[in-house]
mmCIF file of C-alpha atoms in Angstrom:
data_model
loop_
_atom_site.group_PDB
_atom_site.id
_atom_site.type_symbol
_atom_site.label_atom_id
_atom_site.label_comp_id
_atom_site.label_asym_id
_atom_site.label_seq_id
_atom_site.Cartn_x
_atom_site.Cartn_y
_atom_site.Cartn_z
ATOM 1 C CA MET A 5 138.453 108.513 63.258
ATOM 2 C CA LYS A 6 135.016 110.103 63.408
ATOM 3 C CA ASN A 7 134.711 113.867 63.626
ATOM 4 C CA TYR A 8 133.669 115.340 66.991
ATOM 5 C CA ASP A 9 130.133 116.824 66.772
ATOM 6 C CA PRO A 10 129.537 119.471 69.516
ATOM 7 C CA LYS A 11 125.908 119.954 68.516
ATOM 8 C CA ARG A 12 125.107 116.275 69.107
ATOM 9 C CA LYS A 13 126.552 116.449 72.656
ATOM 10 C CA ILE A 14 124.480 119.535 73.420
ATOM 11 C CA ILE A 15 121.284 117.834 72.149
ATOM 12 C CA ILE A 16 121.907 114.714 74.261
ATOM 13 C CA THR A 17 122.569 116.812 77.375
ATOM 14 C CA PHE A 18 119.439 118.902 76.752
ATOM 15 C CA VAL A 19 117.220 115.773 76.373
ATOM 16 C CA PHE A 20 118.630 114.352 79.647
ATOM 17 C CA LEU A 21 117.812 117.550 81.463
ATOM 18 C CA LEU A 22 114.301 117.524 80.100
ATOM 19 C CA ILE A 23 113.767 113.972 81.337
ATOM 20 C CA LEU A 24 115.132 114.872 84.812
ATOM 21 C CA ILE A 25 112.984 117.965 85.063
ATOM 22 C CA PHE A 26 109.876 116.016 84.022
ATOM 23 C CA TYR A 27 110.536 113.273 86.602
ATOM 24 C CA THR A 28 111.095 115.841 89.330
ATOM 25 C CA PHE A 29 107.866 117.563 88.398
ATOM 26 C CA LEU A 30 105.922 114.322 88.666
ATOM 27 C CA VAL A 31 107.325 113.539 92.096
ATOM 28 C CA PHE A 32 106.584 116.963 93.540
ATOM 29 C CA SER A 33 103.106 116.917 91.953
ATOM 30 C CA LYS A 34 102.381 113.614 93.714
ATOM 31 C CA ILE A 35 103.629 114.939 97.091
ATOM 32 C CA SER A 36 101.718 118.158 96.649
ATOM 33 C CA SER A 37 98.576 116.194 95.834
ATOM 34 C CA THR A 38 98.984 114.031 98.887
ATOM 35 C CA ASP A 39 99.639 116.995 101.173
ATOM 36 C CA SER A 40 96.620 118.775 99.971
ATOM 37 C CA HIS A 41 94.228 115.896 100.864
ATOM 38 C CA LYS A 42 92.782 116.305 104.368
ATOM 39 C CA TYR A 43 90.719 113.874 106.498
ATOM 40 C CA ALA A 44 88.030 114.900 109.053
ATOM 41 C CA VAL A 45 88.033 113.394 112.563
ATOM 42 C CA ASP A 46 84.963 113.490 114.827
ATOM 43 C CA TYR A 47 86.291 114.687 118.174
ATOM 44 C CA GLU A 48 83.005 114.283 120.051
ATOM 45 C CA LYS A 49 82.651 110.657 118.837
ATOM 46 C CA ILE A 50 86.152 109.745 119.972
ATOM 47 C CA GLU A 51 85.654 111.493 123.330
ATOM 48 C CA LYS A 52 82.495 109.483 123.931
ATOM 49 C CA LYS A 53 84.033 106.178 122.931
ATOM 50 C CA ILE A 54 86.837 106.693 125.410
ATOM 51 C CA ASP A 55 84.304 107.565 128.089
ATOM 52 C CA ASP A 56 82.320 104.403 127.340
ATOM 53 C CA TYR A 57 85.528 102.328 127.398
ATOM 54 C CA SER A 58 86.647 103.681 130.772
ATOM 55 C CA LYS A 59 83.263 102.903 132.314
ATOM 56 C CA GLN A 60 82.878 99.429 130.803
ATOM 57 C CA LYS A 61 86.404 98.352 131.853
ATOM 58 C CA GLU A 62 85.566 99.419 135.448
ATOM 59 C CA SER A 63 89.201 99.319 136.628
ATOM 60 C CA PHE A 64 92.802 99.270 135.440
ATOM 61 C CA LYS A 65 95.966 97.940 136.991
ATOM 62 C CA ASN A 66 97.801 101.187 136.237
ATOM 63 C CA LEU A 67 97.688 104.332 134.076
ATOM 64 C CA ASP A 68 99.772 102.675 131.355
ATOM 65 C CA GLU A 69 97.152 99.992 130.899
ATOM 66 C CA PHE A 70 94.489 102.697 130.398
ATOM 67 C CA GLU A 71 96.624 104.590 127.840
ATOM 68 C CA GLU A 72 97.461 101.437 125.927
ATOM 69 C CA GLY A 73 93.796 100.473 125.929
ATOM 70 C CA ILE A 74 92.463 103.724 124.506
ATOM 71 C CA ASN A 75 95.094 103.676 121.747
ATOM 72 C CA LEU A 76 94.086 100.134 120.833
ATOM 73 C CA LEU A 77 90.623 101.534 119.996
ATOM 74 C CA ASN A 78 92.351 102.531 116.711
ATOM 75 C CA PHE A 79 91.102 106.078 116.079
ATOM 76 C CA ASP A 80 92.453 107.047 112.636
ATOM 77 C CA GLY A 81 94.475 110.254 112.624
ATOM 78 C CA VAL A 82 94.673 110.745 116.380
ATOM 79 C CA SER A 83 97.386 109.980 118.928
ATOM 80 C CA LEU A 84 96.308 109.698 122.579
ATOM 81 C CA SER A 85 98.319 110.320 125.784
ATOM 82 C CA ALA A 86 97.094 110.002 129.374
ATOM 83 C CA PHE A 87 98.358 111.970 132.419
ATOM 84 C CA ASP A 88 97.314 111.733 136.077
ATOM 85 C CA THR A 89 96.050 115.059 137.319
ATOM 86 C CA SER A 90 94.837 113.815 140.737
ATOM 87 C CA ASP A 91 96.097 115.345 143.919
ATOM 88 C CA ASN A 92 98.507 112.642 145.141
ATOM 89 C CA ASN A 93 100.184 114.660 147.845
ATOM 90 C CA SER A 94 100.321 112.353 150.775
ATOM 91 C CA GLU A 95 102.678 111.954 153.758
ATOM 92 C CA SER A 96 102.070 108.212 153.865
ATOM 93 C CA ASN A 97 104.465 105.856 152.165
ATOM 94 C CA GLU A 98 101.894 103.036 152.300
ATOM 95 C CA GLU A 99 101.115 101.604 148.885
ATOM 96 C CA ILE A 100 97.584 102.260 147.748
ATOM 97 C CA TYR A 101 96.063 99.263 146.002
ATOM 98 C CA PHE A 102 92.708 100.813 145.117
ATOM 99 C CA LYS A 103 92.060 104.470 144.175
ATOM 100 C CA ASN A 104 90.267 106.773 141.773
ATOM 101 C CA LEU A 105 92.271 108.948 139.380
ATOM 102 C CA ASN A 106 91.437 112.044 137.382
ATOM 103 C CA VAL A 107 93.138 111.417 134.073
ATOM 104 C CA LYS A 108 93.740 114.023 131.421
ATOM 105 C CA VAL A 109 93.723 112.574 127.887
ATOM 106 C CA ILE A 110 95.463 114.595 125.210
ATOM 107 C CA PHE A 111 94.097 114.306 121.652
ATOM 108 C CA ARG A 112 96.834 115.031 119.006
ATOM 109 C CA LEU A 113 95.963 115.085 115.337
ATOM 110 C CA ASN A 114 98.262 113.335 112.878
ATOM 111 C CA LYS A 115 99.324 115.005 109.666
ATOM 112 C CA ASN A 116 96.593 115.631 107.092
ATOM 113 C CA TYR A 117 93.773 115.337 109.678
ATOM 114 C CA TYR A 118 91.516 118.037 111.135
ATOM 115 C CA TRP A 119 88.606 118.117 113.520
ATOM 116 C CA LYS A 120 85.141 117.680 112.092
ATOM 117 C CA GLN A 121 83.972 120.319 114.560
ATOM 118 C CA SER A 122 85.002 123.482 112.708
ATOM 119 C CA THR A 123 85.525 125.561 115.791
ATOM 120 C CA LEU A 124 88.376 123.194 116.865
ATOM 121 C CA GLY A 125 90.447 123.465 113.743
ATOM 122 C CA THR A 126 93.536 121.330 114.091
ATOM 123 C CA THR A 127 94.462 122.272 117.651
ATOM 124 C CA GLU A 128 95.386 119.744 120.341
ATOM 125 C CA GLN A 129 92.393 118.852 122.527
ATOM 126 C CA SER A 130 92.086 117.340 126.003
ATOM 127 C CA HIS A 131 89.444 115.853 128.280
ATOM 128 C CA ILE A 132 89.375 114.731 131.904
ATOM 129 C CA TYR A 133 88.203 111.178 132.693
ATOM 130 C CA GLN A 134 87.814 109.491 136.033
ATOM 131 C CA ILE A 135 89.177 105.965 136.164
ATOM 132 C CA THR A 136 89.751 103.418 138.901
ATOM 133 C CA ILE A 137 93.149 101.881 139.523
ATOM 134 C CA ASP A 138 92.877 98.471 141.146
ATOM 135 C CA LYS A 139 96.061 96.531 141.895
ATOM 136 C CA ARG A 140 94.402 94.044 144.190
ATOM 137 C CA ILE A 141 94.906 90.338 143.696
ATOM 138 C CA ILE A 142 91.843 88.193 143.008
ATOM 139 C CA VAL A 143 90.951 85.554 145.654
ATOM 140 C CA GLU A 144 88.302 82.904 145.084
ATOM 141 C CA LYS A 145 85.807 82.163 147.864
ATOM 142 C CA THR A 146 85.895 78.445 147.137
ATOM 143 C CA GLU A 147 89.669 78.287 147.516
ATOM 144 C CA ILE A 148 89.585 80.074 150.966
ATOM 145 C CA GLU A 149 86.695 77.793 152.057
ATOM 146 C CA LYS A 150 88.682 74.735 151.079
ATOM 147 C CA GLU A 151 91.738 76.056 152.918
ATOM 148 C CA LEU A 152 89.787 76.699 156.099
ATOM 149 C CA ASN A 153 88.116 73.299 155.907
ATOM 150 C CA GLU A 154 91.494 71.599 155.814
ATOM 151 C CA ILE A 155 92.676 73.613 158.786
ATOM 152 C CA ILE A 156 89.702 72.893 161.057
ATOM 153 C CA SER A 157 89.775 69.219 160.076
ATOM 154 C CA ASP A 158 93.220 68.994 161.678
ATOM 155 C CA ILE A 159 92.042 70.376 164.999
ATOM 156 C CA ASP A 160 91.667 67.995 167.959
ATOM 157 C CA TYR A 161 88.503 69.239 169.561
ATOM 158 C CA GLU A 162 88.901 66.832 172.470
ATOM 159 C CA GLN A 163 91.628 69.100 173.897
ATOM 160 C CA ALA A 164 89.328 72.074 174.190
ATOM 161 C CA LEU A 165 86.243 73.529 172.643
ATOM 162 C CA SER A 166 86.102 77.346 172.846
ATOM 163 C CA SER A 167 85.998 80.073 170.213
ATOM 164 C CA ALA A 168 89.286 81.530 171.503
ATOM 165 C CA TRP A 169 91.059 78.195 171.440
ATOM 166 C CA ILE A 170 89.857 77.317 167.888
ATOM 167 C CA LYS A 171 90.794 80.816 166.683
ATOM 168 C CA ASN A 172 94.274 80.352 168.015
ATOM 169 C CA GLN A 173 94.553 76.901 166.403
ATOM 170 C CA ILE A 174 93.665 78.416 163.017
ATOM 171 C CA LYS A 175 96.103 81.382 163.397
ATOM 172 C CA THR A 176 98.956 79.011 164.301
ATOM 173 C CA SER A 177 98.288 76.401 161.611
ATOM 174 C CA GLU A 178 100.970 76.114 158.894
ATOM 175 C CA LYS A 179 98.142 75.901 156.368
ATOM 176 C CA SER A 180 96.739 79.312 157.271
ATOM 177 C CA ASN A 181 97.553 81.932 154.618
ATOM 178 C CA LEU A 182 97.393 84.852 156.963
ATOM 179 C CA ASN A 183 99.100 87.226 154.528
ATOM 180 C CA VAL A 184 95.911 87.008 152.420
ATOM 181 C CA TRP A 185 93.176 86.872 155.123
ATOM 182 C CA TYR A 186 92.695 87.371 158.857
ATOM 183 C CA ILE A 187 90.188 86.035 161.348
ATOM 184 C CA LEU A 188 87.505 88.333 162.701
ATOM 185 C CA ASN A 189 85.339 85.944 164.647
ATOM 186 C CA VAL A 190 84.851 82.233 165.461
ATOM 187 C CA SER A 191 81.581 80.923 166.877
ATOM 188 C CA ILE A 192 80.525 77.414 167.963
ATOM 189 C CA ILE A 193 76.944 76.225 167.660
ATOM 190 C CA ASP A 194 75.426 73.017 168.918
ATOM 191 C CA LYS A 195 74.196 70.988 166.022
ATOM 192 C CA ASP A 196 70.658 69.769 166.533
ATOM 193 C CA ASP A 197 70.611 66.502 164.647
ATOM 194 C CA LYS A 198 68.475 64.210 166.765
ATOM 195 C CA GLU A 199 67.630 61.683 164.015
ATOM 196 C CA ASN A 200 71.250 60.950 163.098
ATOM 197 C CA GLN A 201 72.767 61.711 166.491
ATOM 198 C CA ASN A 202 75.376 59.276 167.660
ATOM 199 C CA LEU A 203 74.876 58.726 171.357
ATOM 200 C CA ASN A 204 78.614 58.700 171.894
ATOM 201 C CA GLN A 205 79.380 62.029 170.265
ATOM 202 C CA GLU A 206 78.266 65.625 170.457
ATOM 203 C CA ASN A 207 78.212 67.411 167.098
ATOM 204 C CA PHE A 208 78.926 71.116 166.436
ATOM 205 C CA GLU A 209 78.837 73.701 163.745
ATOM 206 C CA ILE A 210 81.658 76.226 163.453
ATOM 207 C CA LYS A 211 81.287 79.665 161.804
ATOM 208 C CA ILE A 212 84.414 81.564 160.873
ATOM 209 C CA THR A 213 84.256 85.200 159.708
ATOM 210 C CA ILE A 214 87.307 86.490 157.885
ATOM 211 C CA GLY A 215 88.473 89.705 156.193
ATOM 212 C CA LEU A 216 90.907 90.204 153.332
ATOM 213 C CA ARG A 217 94.182 92.096 153.468
ATOM 214 C CA LYS A 218 94.362 95.446 151.543
ATOM 215 C CA SER A 219 96.043 93.914 148.498
ATOM 216 C CA TYR A 220 93.339 91.309 147.847
ATOM 217 C CA LYS A 221 89.707 91.230 146.664
ATOM 218 C CA TRP A 222 86.996 88.582 146.114
ATOM 219 C CA LEU A 223 86.639 87.219 142.612
ATOM 220 C CA GLU A 224 82.905 86.851 143.036
ATOM 221 C CA THR A 225 82.155 90.516 143.949
ATOM 222 C CA GLY A 226 85.334 92.430 143.196
ATOM 223 C CA ASN A 227 85.174 93.837 146.730
ATOM 224 C CA GLN A 228 86.710 93.213 150.140
ATOM 225 C CA GLU A 229 83.607 92.520 152.202
ATOM 226 C CA ASN A 230 83.964 90.216 155.236
ATOM 227 C CA LEU A 231 82.639 86.692 154.668
ATOM 228 C CA THR A 232 81.413 84.032 157.006
ATOM 229 C CA PHE A 233 82.077 80.365 156.259
ATOM 230 C CA GLU A 234 80.111 77.595 157.975
ATOM 231 C CA PHE A 235 81.492 74.114 158.593
ATOM 232 C CA THR A 236 79.378 71.237 159.882
ATOM 233 C CA ASN A 237 81.036 67.971 158.879
ATOM 234 C CA ASN A 238 83.090 65.870 161.294
ATOM 235 C CA ILE A 239 83.163 68.444 164.065
ATOM 236 C CA TYR A 240 82.298 66.704 167.286
ATOM 237 C CA ILE A 241 83.434 65.688 170.748
ATOM 238 C CA LEU A 242 83.263 62.009 171.698
ATOM 239 C CA LYS A 243 81.235 61.468 174.862
ATOM 240 C CA ASN A 244 82.663 57.968 175.384
ATOM 241 C CA LYS A 245 85.754 59.106 177.235
ATOM 242 C CA ILE A 246 85.369 58.774 180.993
ATOM 243 C CA ASP A 247 87.803 60.534 183.386
ATOM 244 C CA LEU A 248 88.883 57.696 185.665
ATOM 245 C CA PHE A 249 90.141 59.976 188.475
ATOM 246 C CA ASP A 250 86.803 61.805 188.642
ATOM 247 C CA GLU A 251 84.912 58.523 188.785
ATOM 248 C CA ILE A 252 87.124 57.108 191.594
ATOM 249 C CA VAL A 253 86.593 60.242 193.645
ATOM 250 C CA ASP A 254 82.838 60.065 193.051
ATOM 251 C CA ILE A 255 82.581 56.381 193.999
ATOM 252 C CA LYS A 256 84.622 56.727 197.166
ATOM 253 C CA LYS A 257 82.650 59.745 198.247
ATOM 254 C CA PHE A 258 79.390 57.857 197.648
ATOM 255 C CA PHE A 259 80.339 54.773 199.637
ATOM 256 C CA LYS A 260 81.838 56.793 202.510
ATOM 257 C CA SER A 261 78.642 58.785 202.797
ATOM 258 C CA LYS A 262 76.644 55.644 203.529
ATOM 259 C CA THR A 263 76.134 53.757 206.804
ATOM 260 C CA ILE A 264 77.163 50.159 206.184
ATOM 261 C CA LYS A 265 76.379 47.604 208.889
ATOM 262 C CA SER A 266 76.442 44.378 206.923
ATOM 263 C CA TYR A 267 77.628 42.790 203.693
ATOM 264 C CA GLU A 268 74.044 42.974 202.453
ATOM 265 C CA ASP A 269 74.134 46.737 202.936
ATOM 266 C CA LEU A 270 77.352 46.836 200.951
ATOM 267 C CA GLU A 271 75.701 44.823 198.146
ATOM 268 C CA ASN A 272 72.671 47.126 198.038
ATOM 269 C CA ILE A 273 74.816 50.269 198.007
ATOM 270 C CA THR A 274 76.924 48.804 195.184
ATOM 271 C CA LYS A 275 73.768 48.081 193.139
ATOM 272 C CA GLU A 276 72.470 51.603 193.824
ATOM 273 C CA LYS A 277 75.644 53.163 192.543
ATOM 274 C CA ASN A 278 75.796 50.786 189.606
ATOM 275 C CA ASN A 279 72.319 51.827 188.508
ATOM 276 C CA GLU A 280 73.481 55.422 188.219
ATOM 277 C CA LYS A 281 76.133 54.502 185.639
ATOM 278 C CA THR A 282 75.319 53.995 182.007
ATOM 279 C CA ASN A 283 78.800 53.886 180.580
ATOM 280 C CA TYR A 284 80.428 51.269 182.893
ATOM 281 C CA LYS A 285 79.479 48.575 185.387
ATOM 282 C CA ILE A 286 80.406 48.260 189.049
ATOM 283 C CA ASP A 287 80.871 44.759 190.547
ATOM 284 C CA LEU A 288 81.478 44.028 194.197
ATOM 285 C CA LEU A 289 84.535 41.749 194.688
ATOM 286 C CA SER A 290 84.797 41.998 198.462
ATOM 287 C CA LYS A 291 84.331 38.784 200.447
ATOM 288 C CA ASN A 292 81.204 38.174 202.458
ATOM 289 C CA GLU A 293 82.667 38.950 205.808
ATOM 290 C CA THR A 294 81.722 40.839 208.898
ATOM 291 C CA ILE A 295 81.880 44.584 208.309
ATOM 292 C CA ASN A 296 84.228 46.431 210.651
ATOM 293 C CA LYS A 297 86.210 49.669 210.629
ATOM 294 C CA GLU A 298 89.106 47.977 208.868
ATOM 295 C CA TYR A 299 86.909 46.462 206.188
ATOM 296 C CA ILE A 300 88.303 46.938 202.657
ATOM 297 C CA VAL A 301 85.846 47.398 199.881
ATOM 298 C CA GLU A 302 87.028 45.902 196.552
ATOM 299 C CA LEU A 303 85.177 46.964 193.399
ATOM 300 C CA GLN A 304 85.678 46.182 189.734
ATOM 301 C CA LEU A 305 84.875 48.798 187.111
ATOM 302 C CA SER A 306 84.103 47.391 183.652
ATOM 303 C CA LEU A 307 83.449 49.610 180.639
ATOM 304 C CA ASN A 308 80.418 49.201 178.463
ATOM 305 C CA ASP A 309 80.965 48.876 174.679
ATOM 306 C CA GLY A 310 82.219 52.013 172.980
ATOM 307 C CA PHE A 311 83.618 53.705 176.047
ATOM 308 C CA GLU A 312 87.202 54.363 177.170
ATOM 309 C CA TRP A 313 88.945 55.450 180.362
ATOM 310 C CA LYS A 314 90.771 58.765 180.158
ATOM 311 C CA ILE A 315 93.821 58.452 182.403
ATOM 312 C CA GLY A 316 95.714 61.695 182.131
ATOM 313 C CA ASP A 317 96.709 61.966 178.460
ATOM 314 C CA GLU A 318 96.186 58.282 177.851
ATOM 315 C CA LEU A 319 93.156 56.151 177.017
ATOM 316 C CA SER A 320 92.430 52.625 178.227
ATOM 317 C CA LYS A 321 89.695 49.987 178.001
ATOM 318 C CA ALA A 322 91.055 47.872 180.847
ATOM 319 C CA GLU A 323 89.014 46.675 183.803
ATOM 320 C CA ILE A 324 89.833 48.711 186.880
ATOM 321 C CA THR A 325 90.077 47.240 190.432
ATOM 322 C CA LEU A 326 89.392 49.692 193.160
ATOM 323 C CA ASN A 327 90.215 49.170 196.831
ATOM 324 C CA PHE A 328 89.459 51.448 199.694
ATOM 325 C CA THR A 329 88.714 51.238 203.415
ATOM 326 C CA ILE A 330 85.366 52.156 204.828
ATOM 327 C CA ASN A 331 85.157 53.400 208.378
ATOM 328 C CA ASN A 332 81.665 54.775 208.417
ATOM 329 C CA LEU A 333 80.015 52.391 210.873
ATOM 330 C CA GLU A 334 77.513 53.861 213.303
ATOM 331 C CA GLU A 335 79.026 54.850 216.627
ATOM 332 C CA GLY A 336 79.301 51.787 218.835
ATOM 333 C CA GLU A 337 79.327 49.329 215.968
ATOM 334 C CA LYS A 338 82.337 47.099 215.481
#
């Protein structure tokens, strides 16, 4: 068995302590060296870059987006926070989609950084910026124009042709997105197109002026200005529909206003009335008999090509036979 050597144990312990002290000294020396190294930050340069950023961006959806954006500019040694300092005292509960804010940005230095401007030292700095908060949803002019075009293409202009009527048709259409836009004005203009004018139809141009709801803005301008859309294609009224009731009243009135003494008179009067008409023909079917107070005039109304009778809500191309009694002989005639 080996003899216990107390001196050897003391030496080993002493060496271990020296190594531990030396290691600890190295660690603290490194930390001390790191802590003593300081970095300068140019406050004025950062302030200007944030100012440029806020102007170039034009608007932000909210304050958080602005704060996130300025921190993404990656300024070494500085942490940034943004606070709304605007006077937001309002009795209205209505949501504001577009407003200007006075925003206070706090500049906080990280450890081992100081301001290049000697008068500032290492104190927290702040600056007020004015930014625009814009929550409005973007709307494309071409999309609204397409939407309106589909709506007016569905309108039956034969029923009525007035600004008020068309405006009501647009407002009641299932295709109208009235939570996005609203109608300000509708105007109807005769379309002067003589070279291509179809004789059987009357063409029109429709102008529709609309405004946007508060929560929307135009993509093209970023604003909410009222816009007027013009539509010219396939907007017309057919002139080939003839109201049969009106024509019958007119024909009877015409014949009853004439003095008819003979069948020849009746033929001439029929020809006279027929010459007035360009959309249908009148033929005399009555027999060549002596004219008396009980004489029945029989006429046939035949449409020219491209025309239709309007009978109430229905249309027809049939030949119409018209019978009525004439009693307009001169006094004393039989």
